Amino acid sequence: MTNALIFLISTFATLFCSALFLRAWIFWRRIPYFNPYCAFIYKLTDFIVVPVRKIIPSSSNIDFPSLIIAYIICLVQLFLTTKLAINSIDGLSEVPVDMSILPIAALKIFINGLLSMVLWLGIVYAILSWISPLSPFQSFLRALLEPILSAIRQTLPKSLQTAPIDISLMLLMIGIIALQMIVV
């Protein structure tokens, strides 16, 4: 029972944090609201971001409320799952949770979640480029990922920039996996 509850909390927190990360990324990229995928992300997260935005404004490029809420969700997720895991072990229900390490561990979950979201978007982008390169979702993913991929392409040697195969997405994925290993 406890494992199922921990799974549900972790899954909900991860999915909602991914929506908040996407919202911040959409804000950074200035993708228009009339895009149906952007509208979906905004409608999914407006209930919590709009009130927080009244307290913590966004800058011109960074959607601070979305990122702060995602971090708080990571913090709450970590606290709840740790407390549930400790309480499920007999004899350890009275062990207090060390609150001093929670912010750092939540930051690790936050960074790992952000990197995982970019990795999965890259995988979907690659698969859709083979299956359905003209789909509307592909153009949405292109708007999100192309600035990163073009920056990677510009750092490559000229011989690889003009090669018939674009390896920028593969290099992005390798870099993300390496960063995830460093974070862990």
CSV table of C-alpha atoms in Angstrom, one decimal, residues 57-158:
chain,number,residue,atom,x,y,z
A,57,PRO,CA,6.9,38.3,-11.3
A,58,SER,CA,8.6,36.8,-14.3
A,59,SER,CA,11.6,38.4,-15.9
A,60,SER,CA,11.8,39.1,-19.6
A,61,ASN,CA,13.2,35.7,-20.4
A,62,ILE,CA,12.7,33.5,-17.3
A,63,ASP,CA,9.4,32.3,-15.9
A,64,PHE,CA,10.4,32.3,-12.3
A,65,PRO,CA,7.0,31.3,-10.8
A,66,SER,CA,6.9,28.1,-12.9
A,67,LEU,CA,10.4,27.1,-11.9
A,68,ILE,CA,9.8,28.0,-8.2
A,69,ILE,CA,6.6,26.0,-8.1
A,70,ALA,CA,8.4,23.0,-9.7
A,71,TYR,CA,11.1,23.2,-7.1
A,72,ILE,CA,8.5,23.4,-4.2
A,73,ILE,CA,6.7,20.3,-5.7
A,74,CYS,CA,10.0,18.5,-5.8
A,75,LEU,CA,10.6,19.4,-2.1
A,76,VAL,CA,7.1,18.3,-1.1
A,77,GLN,CA,7.4,15.1,-3.1
A,78,LEU,CA,10.7,14.3,-1.4
A,79,PHE,CA,9.4,15.0,2.0
A,80,LEU,CA,6.2,12.9,1.6
A,81,THR,CA,7.9,10.0,0.0
A,82,THR,CA,10.7,9.9,2.6
A,83,LYS,CA,8.2,10.2,5.4
A,84,LEU,CA,6.1,7.4,3.9
A,85,ALA,CA,9.1,5.2,3.3
A,86,ILE,CA,10.3,5.7,6.9
A,87,ASN,CA,6.9,5.0,8.4
A,88,SER,CA,6.4,1.8,6.4
A,89,ILE,CA,9.5,0.2,8.1
A,90,ASP,CA,8.6,-1.3,11.5
A,91,GLY,CA,10.4,0.4,14.3
A,92,LEU,CA,11.5,3.4,12.3
A,93,SER,CA,8.2,5.4,12.5
A,94,GLU,CA,9.7,7.6,15.2
A,95,VAL,CA,12.8,8.5,13.2
A,96,PRO,CA,12.7,12.2,12.3
A,97,VAL,CA,13.4,13.3,8.7
A,98,ASP,CA,16.6,15.4,8.5
A,99,MET,CA,15.2,18.7,7.0
A,100,SER,CA,18.7,20.1,6.3
A,101,ILE,CA,19.4,17.8,3.4
A,102,LEU,CA,15.9,18.1,1.8
A,103,PRO,CA,16.5,21.3,-0.1
A,104,ILE,CA,19.7,19.9,-1.7
A,105,ALA,CA,18.1,16.6,-2.5
A,106,ALA,CA,15.0,18.4,-3.9
A,107,LEU,CA,17.4,20.4,-6.1
A,108,LYS,CA,18.8,17.2,-7.4
A,109,ILE,CA,15.3,15.9,-8.2
A,110,PHE,CA,14.5,19.3,-9.9
A,111,ILE,CA,17.6,19.2,-12.1
A,112,ASN,CA,17.2,15.5,-12.9
A,113,GLY,CA,13.5,16.1,-13.8
A,114,LEU,CA,14.4,19.0,-16.1
A,115,LEU,CA,17.1,17.0,-17.8
A,116,SER,CA,14.8,13.9,-18.2
A,117,MET,CA,12.2,16.1,-19.8
A,118,VAL,CA,14.6,17.5,-22.4
A,119,LEU,CA,15.9,13.9,-23.0
A,120,TRP,CA,12.4,12.5,-23.6
A,121,LEU,CA,11.5,15.5,-25.8
A,122,GLY,CA,14.6,14.8,-27.9
A,123,ILE,CA,13.7,11.1,-28.2
A,124,VAL,CA,10.1,12.0,-29.3
A,125,TYR,CA,11.6,14.6,-31.7
A,126,ALA,CA,13.9,12.0,-33.3
A,127,ILE,CA,11.1,9.4,-33.6
A,128,LEU,CA,8.6,11.9,-35.1
A,129,SER,CA,11.3,13.1,-37.6
A,130,TRP,CA,11.3,9.5,-39.0
A,131,ILE,CA,7.6,8.7,-38.8
A,132,SER,CA,5.8,12.0,-39.3
A,133,PRO,CA,8.1,15.0,-40.0
A,134,LEU,CA,5.2,17.3,-40.9
A,135,SER,CA,3.0,16.7,-37.9
A,136,PRO,CA,2.0,19.7,-35.8
A,137,PHE,CA,3.6,18.3,-32.7
A,138,GLN,CA,6.9,18.0,-34.6
A,139,SER,CA,6.9,21.7,-35.3
A,140,PHE,CA,6.2,22.4,-31.6
A,141,LEU,CA,9.1,20.2,-30.6
A,142,ARG,CA,11.3,21.9,-33.3
A,143,ALA,CA,10.4,25.3,-31.8
A,144,LEU,CA,11.5,24.1,-28.4
A,145,LEU,CA,14.7,22.1,-29.3
A,146,GLU,CA,16.1,23.9,-32.4
A,147,PRO,CA,17.9,26.7,-30.5
A,148,ILE,CA,19.8,24.2,-28.4
A,149,LEU,CA,20.5,22.0,-31.4
A,150,SER,CA,21.7,24.9,-33.6
A,151,ALA,CA,24.0,26.0,-30.8
A,152,ILE,CA,25.5,22.5,-30.7
A,153,ARG,CA,25.8,22.5,-34.5
A,154,GLN,CA,27.7,25.8,-34.4
A,155,THR,CA,30.3,24.3,-32.0
A,156,LEU,CA,31.0,21.3,-34.3
A,157,PRO,CA,33.9,21.3,-36.7
A,158,LYS,CA,33.0,22.4,-40.3
